[in-house]
Structures are given as structure tokens and as C-alpha cells.
Amino acid sequence: MYVLMAIFFLVVAGCEALAIRWQLIKPGNDFLNPDTFNKFFTMHGTTMVFFMGMPILIGIANYVVPLQLGAHDMAFPRVNAFGFWTTLFGGCLAYFSFFVPGGPPAVGWFAYAPLTETTFSPKSGVDFWALGLLVSGVGTIAAGVNFVATILTMRCPGMTLTKLPFFCWTMLWTSLQILVAIPPLTAALIMVEFDRVLGAQFFNPQNGGSAYLWQHLFWFFGHPEVYILILPAFGMITEVVPVFSRKVLFGYEFMAAATMGIVFISMGVWAHHMFAAGMSRTLDMYFAAASLLVSIPTGIKFFNWLATMYGGRLWMASPMLFAVGFLAMFVLGGLTGIMLASAPFDLQVSDSYFVVGHFHWVLIGGTVFGVFAGIHYWFPKVTGRMLSERLAKWQFWLLLIGFILTFGPMHVSGLLGMPRRIFTYQADRPWQLWNQLSSLGAMIQAPSYLLFVINIGWSLRYGRPAGDDPWDAWTLEWATTSPPPSYNFSETPTVRSRRPLWDVKHPDDPDWKYE
């Protein structure tokens, strides 16, 4: 249900993105008026982060984590249901703003103060937006608590923390990050409502409040949120790459330590989003250095994935295609991230399309390609049917080409000075070609998502039966039937290594001898 909800909101946010790109396809276009344009990009960003990105990752993890642990279910099934319905209710609240006077908010997905004050947003759209995020945040925290409890207490006999499947390891640290990062956003949203409804002045500089305070509170959530969205994708890639390279994961311990390093460092870099806000030189230097530090554990992961593939027998089925696409796109997004971590460079391109291109390259190139790798990998386990490889490969190439064409030119238009959030531009600016390329890329991406939906529908009815272990994989989810029974395993399994099915299939050369 989480995944279905996320796909619904992906379609909604995709339509908003297409409308935005059509508006910018030529100078002076009047397809959207300025207010509608602002509302669309506010709801597009909000939807992709809160109602598509996190729910689809939580949904996949809800299904896969108990299977990989050898457990019958999540630790708290009722909390699980509470988390889902609360998240869905939050999404409905945010979109109910379309039906109130004034429509949805036009403040951007990070809603910088004092735009959220009643002076600038007197209608109730901001209230529904804030309440929607607040309520969905409660649902996400519930999911985080459930994952931590499940992973720490419901592992099958023999599965110590050092033998966790890597996807479960990344979900453990993602959940801990959720529990630390989302409460400050919840508090900030309550303060916004206090300002708007009760006359408090937390974020109103004209009456002694601080716009700075909102930025600190929002980005204390906002930057870890990038890793909340990307760490589970790291976990999916780390499951796919070894299986389709026919090699054991290179440097498990270093990968696990790098995951912890990313989580700890990412909690202390939030203000690199605020270089242009005029912090002190000391703070600029600290946040620049801390931001550059994140690249070290991230680089360790990248080189370990490459080392796993090196010398392996690569099987370029659809999960591996999306995994390789993830690696290529994420490294480019990471490199522009290193550029933006430098305060002098950031000051030159802050609030330009360079930044828009960068974060889409990281989040779409990372999360979406990673999620598609995971979905194509685990779809046979969930449904008992194989996806069509032909349709999957068409989807991959359309998505890859469309993705590069959409977000690559944004870096150029940003370097040429195009500010973000403008609804149109004059013909004498050198931005038209780059905007047309970006809009063309968006048009190419759209049918790739349609092909994905068609592939799911077709494969559910006509797909080849998958069997229990179609990829000859090694973790516990492939030891039960496809689809699994409601209790997952008829008998609780026992493991002795990180690749329990390898041990079963190769009793003459088991992994537990070497771990």
C-alpha cells in the first residue's frame, strides 16, 4: 500500500513537473501564470520528498526487511498500519489545499520564512501544507521506530548485527536518522502554525522573530533527508551488484562503517544550504569542511561497488542495468555536490538552476534508479512473476536518456545565470536552448514511467513464473516461496554467514568458514 500510494503521488508530481517544463520551454510563455507556477513547484517538491520518496522506500522495506531477517512480520504490525494511514492522511491534507480559497501554497518546498507568515500568505493553503507535513511526519517516525525494533529484536538465530543483509543495515541507520531529523521539522511546523493562528512571532523578523531560525530548523531536517532518501537506495544497490556480478560483496565491513560515517557526518552539515544567508567566516569554513568530509565514506561505497563488479561475471539483467545507471548518475551528482560544498563557488550559483540540476541529479539519479533496481530485483519474489525484460530495458534507456537531457542542461543554464523559481524569461537571455533541452528530456522521461506501469500490469497477468529463486541469490528472502506465505517462513531459519543460501547451495565451500 505504501508503494501504490507513492506511485500515485509520483504520477501527480510528474504531471506538475511536466507543466513546469512546458511553461519554461520558450521565453514569455503564458501556459501557467506566475502564481500557479509557484504553487506547482511548491507541491511538486513537497510531493516528491514527503509523499513519494520516503513512502516508496518504507513500503519496499516493509516487505523485504522481515524476509531478509527470517522474521514472520514487522515488530509492530498495528504501528505499521498507523504509519501508513497517517502518511496517506498527511498527503490528502496537503492536497486538500487545492480546494480551499487561494489554492495551495506558493512558498517553495522549503517554505522560507517569512513567506509562510499571514502577511505574505493570508489564505489557508500554507496551513493545510504545514498540517499535511506534520501529520505525515508522525507516520514516518512511527515507521522508523518499527524498523529499529524489528531489525534489533527479530533477527533469526545466528544473524548477528555483523551478518545483517546490507539492505537491512542501511534501513537501520536510515530509521535512526528519521528519529533524529524529523522531530525538529515537526516542531518548526507547529511554530509556523502558532505564528499564523495564535499570533506568535517565531519567524517574523518585523516583530522580533527570526527568519534564520526557520532555515536552521528546516535544514537540520532537510540535509539528513537527502540521506534518508538515498541510504535505502544504497542498500538496494548493494544487494543487486554482488548477485549480478556473481561475487561476494567487496569490503562489507568498510561499507557498513561508511554507512555509519555518512549518517553521523550528514547530521552536522545542514548550514551549507545557508552560505548565501550571510553566516560568519568561521561557520562557513566549518560547514564547508564538514560537507567535503561526507565525500570520503560515500567514495568508499562507490569504489567498493566497482571492486565488487571488477572481475565478476556481469549479468546485465534489468536490476543490474538500473544499478549501473545509479552508479553513473550518482557519481556525477556527487561531484557537483563537492563543488557546492565550497562556499565561494556556492555563493556564485546559489539559487540558480545549477542547484536545481544538482539535487535532481542526486535524488532522481540516486533514489529513482536505486528504487527501480530494487523493484525489478524483488518483483518476482512479491508476485511470483517475472517482469518483461524487453519492456524493462526500454524503460531504462528512455529514463536514462531523458534524465540526462532534463537535468544536464540545468547546470549550464544555472552557470549562465538563470535563477530558480522564475516562471518565465526574456528572449535576449541565453537560456532558451537549455530550457528546451530540459523540457524535451522531461517529455522523454514521461513514457518511461508509463512503460513501467504497463510492464507491471502485463507481467502480473502474462509474466513468466519466477520460481522461488530466479536470480540464484543468497539472502533469506529467496529461501521461501514466491510470493511468500503470510507468515513468510514455515520454520524459522538459522544462518551462519551473510550469504545463507550460498552456504546451502555450496556445502563444500560455505562462507561461514571465512567470516
XYZ file of C-alpha atoms in Angstrom:
515
model
C 0.000 0.000 0.000
C 2.906 2.341 0.686
C 4.254 1.606 -2.806
C 0.875 2.111 -4.503
C 0.446 5.394 -2.661
C 3.920 6.510 -3.727
C 3.255 5.617 -7.379
C 0.020 7.631 -7.297
C 1.820 10.679 -5.929
C 4.661 10.124 -8.425
C 2.141 10.487 -11.252
C 0.709 13.649 -9.662
C 4.143 15.205 -9.092
C 5.225 14.149 -12.592
C 2.274 15.990 -14.138
C 3.194 19.102 -12.146
C 6.804 18.810 -13.367
C 5.678 18.474 -16.992
C 3.533 21.614 -16.636
C 6.519 23.494 -15.177
C 8.800 22.361 -18.002
C 6.194 23.273 -20.662
C 5.929 26.762 -19.167
C 9.714 27.244 -19.474
C 10.075 25.824 -22.986
C 10.121 29.288 -24.571
C 10.587 32.888 -23.422
C 7.470 34.789 -22.429
C 5.276 31.680 -22.360
C 1.879 32.117 -20.682
C 0.883 28.463 -20.237
C 0.963 28.983 -16.445
C 0.549 32.320 -14.679
C 3.193 33.238 -12.043
C 1.042 32.256 -9.064
C 0.086 28.867 -10.494
C 3.728 28.233 -11.456
C 4.810 28.921 -7.859
C 2.093 26.631 -6.498
C 3.051 23.826 -8.869
C 6.742 23.841 -7.977
C 5.868 24.040 -4.269
C 3.630 20.982 -4.460
C 5.962 19.131 -6.867
C 8.914 19.344 -4.457
C 6.791 18.599 -1.403
C 5.181 15.587 -3.056
C 8.400 14.065 -4.362
C 10.135 14.283 -0.974
C 7.348 13.554 1.516
C 4.681 11.587 -0.339
C 6.645 9.707 -2.993
C 10.315 9.360 -1.951
C 10.009 8.244 1.668
C 6.804 6.178 1.285
C 8.131 4.059 -1.594
C 11.331 3.268 0.348
C 9.385 2.468 3.523
C 6.962 0.320 1.514
C 9.701 -1.772 -0.093
C 11.492 -2.118 3.242
C 8.268 -3.184 4.970
C 8.105 -6.148 2.627
C 11.767 -7.055 2.308
C 13.241 -6.449 5.783
C 11.243 -9.173 7.652
C 12.026 -11.637 4.849
C 15.746 -10.888 4.960
C 15.764 -11.193 8.753
C 13.983 -14.557 8.700
C 11.079 -12.975 10.656
C 7.351 -13.573 10.244
C 6.402 -9.864 10.147
C 7.415 -6.427 11.361
C 7.691 -6.000 15.134
C 4.565 -3.827 15.437
C 2.032 -4.519 12.652
C -0.511 -2.085 14.088
C 2.099 0.676 14.290
C 2.878 -0.178 10.691
C -0.749 0.364 9.690
C -0.873 3.559 11.758
C 2.229 4.863 9.949
C 0.771 4.184 6.518
C -2.665 5.701 7.138
C -1.139 8.719 8.867
C 1.211 9.315 5.932
C -1.660 8.983 3.450
C -3.818 11.332 5.529
C -0.957 13.857 5.541
C -0.761 13.691 1.741
C -4.530 14.186 1.455
C -4.351 17.168 3.821
C -1.594 18.813 1.763
C -3.520 18.283 -1.495
C -6.803 19.424 0.043
C -5.226 22.886 -0.249
C -6.201 22.777 -3.948
C -9.859 23.008 -2.863
C -9.651 25.911 -0.417
C -9.844 29.627 -1.318
C -6.475 30.754 -2.653
C -5.402 27.212 -3.520
C -2.160 25.508 -2.473
C 0.789 27.442 -1.035
C 3.219 29.260 -3.324
C 6.202 29.270 -0.963
C 8.557 26.583 -2.354
C 9.017 23.142 -0.808
C 11.242 24.558 1.928
C 8.889 27.487 2.588
C 11.403 30.102 3.655
C 10.215 32.477 6.377
C 8.648 34.989 6.357
C 6.788 33.778 3.217
C 4.710 31.490 5.452
C 3.531 34.383 7.626
C -0.036 35.628 7.121
C 1.327 38.930 5.767
C 2.559 37.158 2.613
C 0.318 34.053 2.575
C -3.013 35.087 4.090
C -5.024 32.160 2.666
C -5.230 28.741 4.306
C -3.110 26.862 1.715
C 0.001 27.147 3.919
C -1.977 25.789 6.895
C -3.010 22.646 5.015
C 0.542 22.241 3.685
C 2.037 22.539 7.187
C -0.542 20.223 8.770
C -0.054 17.696 5.970
C 3.708 17.584 6.544
C 3.263 17.485 10.302
C 0.864 14.541 10.169
C 2.885 12.603 7.590
C 5.993 13.201 9.732
C 4.283 11.390 12.620
C 3.644 8.459 10.280
C 7.274 8.419 9.139
C 8.525 8.464 12.742
C 6.221 5.507 13.507
C 7.763 3.619 10.595
C 11.266 4.471 11.841
C 10.523 3.134 15.338
C 9.117 -0.051 13.823
C 12.187 -0.689 11.637
C 14.602 -0.165 14.543
C 12.628 -2.539 16.767
C 12.298 -5.143 14.014
C 15.947 -5.157 12.992
C 17.276 -5.168 16.553
C 14.939 -7.786 18.018
C 13.558 -10.071 15.312
C 16.624 -11.427 13.567
C 16.665 -15.190 13.094
C 19.109 -17.346 15.105
C 22.706 -16.795 14.035
C 22.102 -13.415 12.383
C 24.290 -11.098 14.440
C 24.492 -7.421 13.507
C 27.709 -8.168 11.611
C 25.809 -10.681 9.449
C 22.890 -8.395 8.553
C 21.909 -8.252 4.886
C 23.140 -4.867 3.716
C 19.692 -3.502 2.864
C 18.634 -4.126 6.484
C 21.801 -2.399 7.704
C 21.029 0.723 5.673
C 17.380 0.671 6.830
C 18.533 0.517 10.465
C 20.646 3.653 10.063
C 18.044 5.394 7.903
C 15.473 4.801 10.634
C 17.753 6.203 13.324
C 18.284 9.242 11.122
C 14.494 9.622 10.737
C 14.099 9.622 14.524
C 16.653 12.430 14.894
C 15.893 14.595 11.842
C 12.100 14.719 11.579
C 11.136 15.916 15.104
C 12.824 19.338 14.583
C 10.791 19.784 11.379
C 7.637 18.800 13.274
C 8.442 21.395 15.926
C 9.128 24.032 13.267
C 5.805 23.327 11.530
C 3.973 23.704 14.861
C 5.758 27.041 15.335
C 4.592 28.124 11.842
C 1.008 27.386 12.846
C 1.500 29.222 16.153
C 2.635 32.237 14.111
C -0.293 32.022 11.729
C -3.128 31.069 14.072
C -2.154 32.258 17.553
C -0.162 35.372 16.668
C 3.238 34.118 17.807
C 6.185 35.725 16.030
C 8.811 32.962 15.853
C 9.661 33.577 12.186
C 8.535 37.177 11.683
C 11.608 39.474 11.727
C 9.444 42.615 11.816
C 8.202 41.660 15.280
C 11.374 40.252 16.783
C 11.213 36.790 15.210
C 13.992 35.189 13.152
C 13.836 34.014 9.554
C 17.246 32.449 10.249
C 15.680 30.176 12.877
C 13.367 28.593 10.280
C 16.289 27.975 7.940
C 18.303 26.274 10.688
C 15.366 24.118 11.804
C 14.336 23.202 8.258
C 17.808 22.317 7.007
C 18.630 20.360 10.178
C 15.927 18.099 8.781
C 16.493 18.882 5.101
C 20.059 17.729 4.625
C 19.767 14.427 6.525
C 16.600 13.948 4.478
C 18.827 13.590 1.398
C 20.435 10.575 3.063
C 17.093 9.263 4.350
C 16.171 9.078 0.655
C 19.489 7.760 -0.612
C 20.715 5.257 2.036
C 17.948 2.686 1.343
C 18.813 3.004 -2.366
C 22.447 2.298 -1.402
C 21.165 -0.826 0.329
C 19.227 -1.987 -2.735
C 22.237 -1.451 -4.995
C 24.407 -3.347 -2.522
C 22.044 -6.321 -2.748
C 21.873 -6.254 -6.560
C 25.517 -5.675 -7.545
C 27.062 -8.797 -5.902
C 24.295 -11.129 -7.162
C 24.587 -9.916 -10.755
C 28.393 -9.855 -10.599
C 28.448 -13.383 -9.140
C 30.866 -12.229 -6.451
C 30.742 -11.666 -2.724
C 30.381 -8.008 -1.703
C 33.814 -6.381 -1.564
C 34.633 -4.882 1.866
C 31.380 -5.440 3.786
C 32.893 -4.033 6.974
C 34.095 -0.867 5.238
C 30.718 -0.421 3.556
C 28.970 -0.792 6.928
C 31.327 1.685 8.594
C 30.893 4.111 5.667
C 27.115 3.987 6.171
C 27.532 4.952 9.824
C 30.021 7.653 8.844
C 27.600 9.170 6.337
C 24.820 9.265 8.940
C 26.948 10.920 11.632
C 28.615 13.463 9.331
C 25.392 14.355 7.498
C 23.793 15.404 10.788
C 26.327 18.229 11.103
C 26.366 19.857 7.664
C 22.888 21.412 7.405
C 24.018 25.035 7.166
C 25.903 24.522 3.893
C 22.476 25.346 2.434
C 22.834 28.763 4.083
C 26.166 30.083 2.774
C 24.305 32.869 0.950
C 22.396 33.818 4.106
C 25.466 35.601 5.494
C 26.894 33.399 8.231
C 30.242 34.128 9.841
C 33.533 33.149 8.192
C 34.145 30.535 10.908
C 30.769 28.873 10.326
C 31.259 28.945 6.557
C 34.632 27.209 6.933
C 33.270 24.578 9.345
C 30.240 23.671 7.230
C 32.311 23.637 4.023
C 34.883 21.281 5.605
C 32.205 19.036 7.126
C 30.356 18.855 3.794
C 33.524 17.851 1.951
C 34.081 15.165 4.604
C 30.890 13.344 3.529
C 32.533 12.551 0.213
C 35.011 10.175 1.930
C 32.570 7.483 3.165
C 30.488 7.972 0.032
C 33.596 7.426 -2.093
C 34.399 4.258 -0.113
C 30.994 2.871 -1.039
C 31.400 3.758 -4.693
C 34.814 2.124 -5.000
C 33.568 -0.985 -3.163
C 30.702 -1.361 -5.650
C 33.196 -1.052 -8.513
C 35.551 -3.521 -6.826
C 32.671 -5.985 -6.449
C 31.926 -5.726 -10.166
C 35.583 -5.897 -11.202
C 36.478 -9.367 -12.416
C 32.934 -10.642 -11.921
C 30.678 -12.395 -14.425
C 28.363 -9.454 -15.047
C 24.752 -10.343 -15.808
C 23.123 -7.229 -17.265
C 19.519 -8.091 -16.452
C 17.192 -5.196 -15.662
C 18.057 -4.888 -11.916
C 21.765 -4.636 -12.799
C 21.069 -2.131 -15.598
C 19.347 0.205 -13.150
C 22.141 -0.388 -10.617
C 24.779 0.640 -13.155
C 22.631 3.634 -14.118
C 22.526 4.554 -10.443
C 26.327 4.391 -10.163
C 26.883 6.567 -13.221
C 24.315 9.206 -12.290
C 25.085 9.329 -8.589
C 28.801 9.908 -9.064
C 28.088 12.904 -11.317
C 25.616 14.315 -8.793
C 28.173 13.752 -6.045
C 30.849 15.665 -7.948
C 28.609 18.740 -8.317
C 27.860 18.333 -4.605
C 31.571 18.672 -3.863
C 31.600 21.836 -5.966
C 28.661 23.274 -3.990
C 30.323 22.421 -0.669
C 32.886 25.114 -1.486
C 31.446 28.344 -0.092
C 32.924 30.681 -2.781
C 31.507 28.537 -5.612
C 28.188 28.130 -3.804
C 27.858 31.905 -3.493
C 28.172 32.231 -7.271
C 25.472 29.688 -8.154
C 23.216 29.800 -5.092
C 19.517 29.889 -6.028
C 20.367 29.216 -9.669
C 19.373 26.314 -11.908
C 22.792 24.767 -11.236
C 21.493 23.854 -7.768
C 18.220 22.531 -9.238
C 20.184 20.323 -11.627
C 22.475 19.123 -8.825
C 19.838 17.980 -6.356
C 17.699 16.371 -9.042
C 20.790 14.542 -10.275
C 21.468 13.234 -6.750
C 17.903 12.450 -5.702
C 16.428 11.287 -9.017
C 19.678 9.761 -10.244
C 20.182 8.128 -6.868
C 16.813 7.306 -5.362
C 14.767 6.633 -8.516
C 17.390 4.477 -10.279
C 18.079 2.659 -6.988
C 14.386 2.059 -6.349
C 13.854 0.741 -9.879
C 16.810 -1.620 -9.360
C 15.160 -2.848 -6.162
C 11.699 -3.187 -7.698
C 12.994 -5.153 -10.696
C 15.031 -7.333 -8.310
C 12.264 -8.154 -5.814
C 9.172 -8.052 -8.092
C 9.449 -11.826 -8.810
C 9.543 -12.537 -5.069
C 6.497 -10.365 -4.367
C 4.311 -11.562 -7.242
C 5.742 -14.913 -8.363
C 6.031 -13.480 -11.899
C 8.996 -12.131 -13.862
C 8.832 -8.638 -15.332
C 9.281 -8.355 -19.080
C 12.991 -7.747 -19.693
C 12.284 -6.117 -23.061
C 9.922 -3.525 -21.564
C 12.259 -3.006 -18.600
C 15.207 -2.257 -20.892
C 13.143 0.157 -22.980
C 12.114 1.865 -19.745
C 15.725 2.063 -18.557
C 17.098 3.654 -21.718
C 14.240 6.147 -22.024
C 14.671 7.104 -18.372
C 18.463 7.416 -18.660
C 18.407 9.496 -21.849
C 15.518 11.644 -20.636
C 17.163 12.109 -17.257
C 20.483 13.291 -18.704
C 18.708 15.581 -21.164
C 16.483 17.081 -18.456
C 18.948 17.795 -15.699
C 22.286 18.143 -17.536
C 21.326 21.409 -19.302
C 20.105 22.858 -15.991
C 23.731 23.018 -14.837
C 24.580 25.097 -17.920
C 21.602 27.444 -17.629
C 22.480 27.898 -13.950
C 26.083 28.789 -14.788
C 24.683 31.246 -17.351
C 22.841 32.952 -14.511
C 19.281 31.595 -14.712
C 17.679 31.919 -11.251
C 15.472 29.150 -9.947
C 11.733 29.743 -9.317
C 11.232 32.207 -12.222
C 8.112 31.459 -14.246
C 9.442 32.939 -17.497
C 12.411 34.767 -19.006
C 13.170 37.265 -21.728
C 14.179 36.209 -25.259
C 17.519 38.061 -25.095
C 18.798 35.783 -22.286
C 20.959 32.793 -23.358
C 18.683 30.255 -21.632
C 16.157 29.224 -24.282
C 18.143 26.341 -25.835
C 18.973 24.829 -22.428
C 15.366 25.090 -21.261
C 14.135 23.489 -24.468
C 16.571 20.602 -23.979
C 15.390 20.182 -20.371
C 11.740 20.203 -21.443
C 12.483 17.683 -24.220
C 14.180 15.445 -21.648
C 11.106 15.608 -19.406
C 8.924 14.564 -22.368
C 11.237 11.575 -22.996
C 11.171 10.547 -19.318
C 7.365 10.527 -19.110
C 6.807 7.444 -21.343
C 9.479 5.544 -19.381
C 7.245 5.688 -16.295
C 4.254 4.690 -18.432
C 6.206 1.672 -19.725
C 6.929 0.700 -16.120
C 3.219 0.714 -15.252
C 2.399 -1.250 -18.436
C 5.139 -3.759 -17.605
C 3.731 -4.352 -14.129
C 0.176 -4.813 -15.436
C 1.274 -7.102 -18.292
C 3.638 -9.169 -16.142
C 1.100 -9.716 -13.386
C -1.150 -11.409 -15.959
C 1.246 -12.905 -18.522
C 4.681 -12.825 -16.866
C 6.821 -15.954 -16.779
C 6.559 -17.837 -13.446
C 9.533 -16.802 -11.340
C 10.114 -19.764 -9.068
C 11.483 -19.261 -5.589
C 14.961 -18.019 -6.540
C 15.083 -16.696 -10.131
C 18.373 -14.778 -9.671
C 20.276 -17.582 -7.880
C 20.674 -15.137 -4.980
C 21.966 -15.641 -1.439
C 19.843 -13.866 1.186
C 16.924 -15.370 3.086
C 14.017 -13.843 1.127
C 14.887 -16.237 -1.718
C 14.579 -19.277 0.568
C 10.804 -19.058 0.763
C 8.142 -19.320 -1.939
C 7.300 -16.588 -4.470
C 5.095 -14.951 -3.323
C 5.810 -15.799 0.308
C 3.036 -17.047 2.602
C 1.585 -14.514 5.042
C 3.865 -15.866 7.796
C 6.941 -15.735 5.469
C 8.635 -18.941 6.698
C 7.073 -22.217 7.840
C 10.108 -22.741 10.075
C 12.358 -20.059 11.487
C 15.636 -20.274 9.534
C 19.096 -20.341 11.079
C 22.077 -18.641 9.424
C 25.840 -18.899 9.876
C 27.046 -16.287 7.375
C 25.920 -13.208 5.418
C 25.051 -15.458 2.447
C 22.980 -18.262 3.987
C 21.684 -19.565 0.638
C 25.228 -19.773 -0.713
C 26.079 -21.975 2.256
C 23.121 -24.235 1.437
C 23.934 -24.402 -2.282
C 27.684 -24.867 -1.770
C 28.153 -27.008 1.346
C 31.711 -27.807 0.209
C 32.719 -24.118 0.267
C 30.492 -22.231 2.733
C 31.051 -18.577 3.561
C 30.911 -19.120 7.331
C 34.389 -20.636 7.219
C 35.827 -17.267 6.209
C 33.693 -14.732 8.134
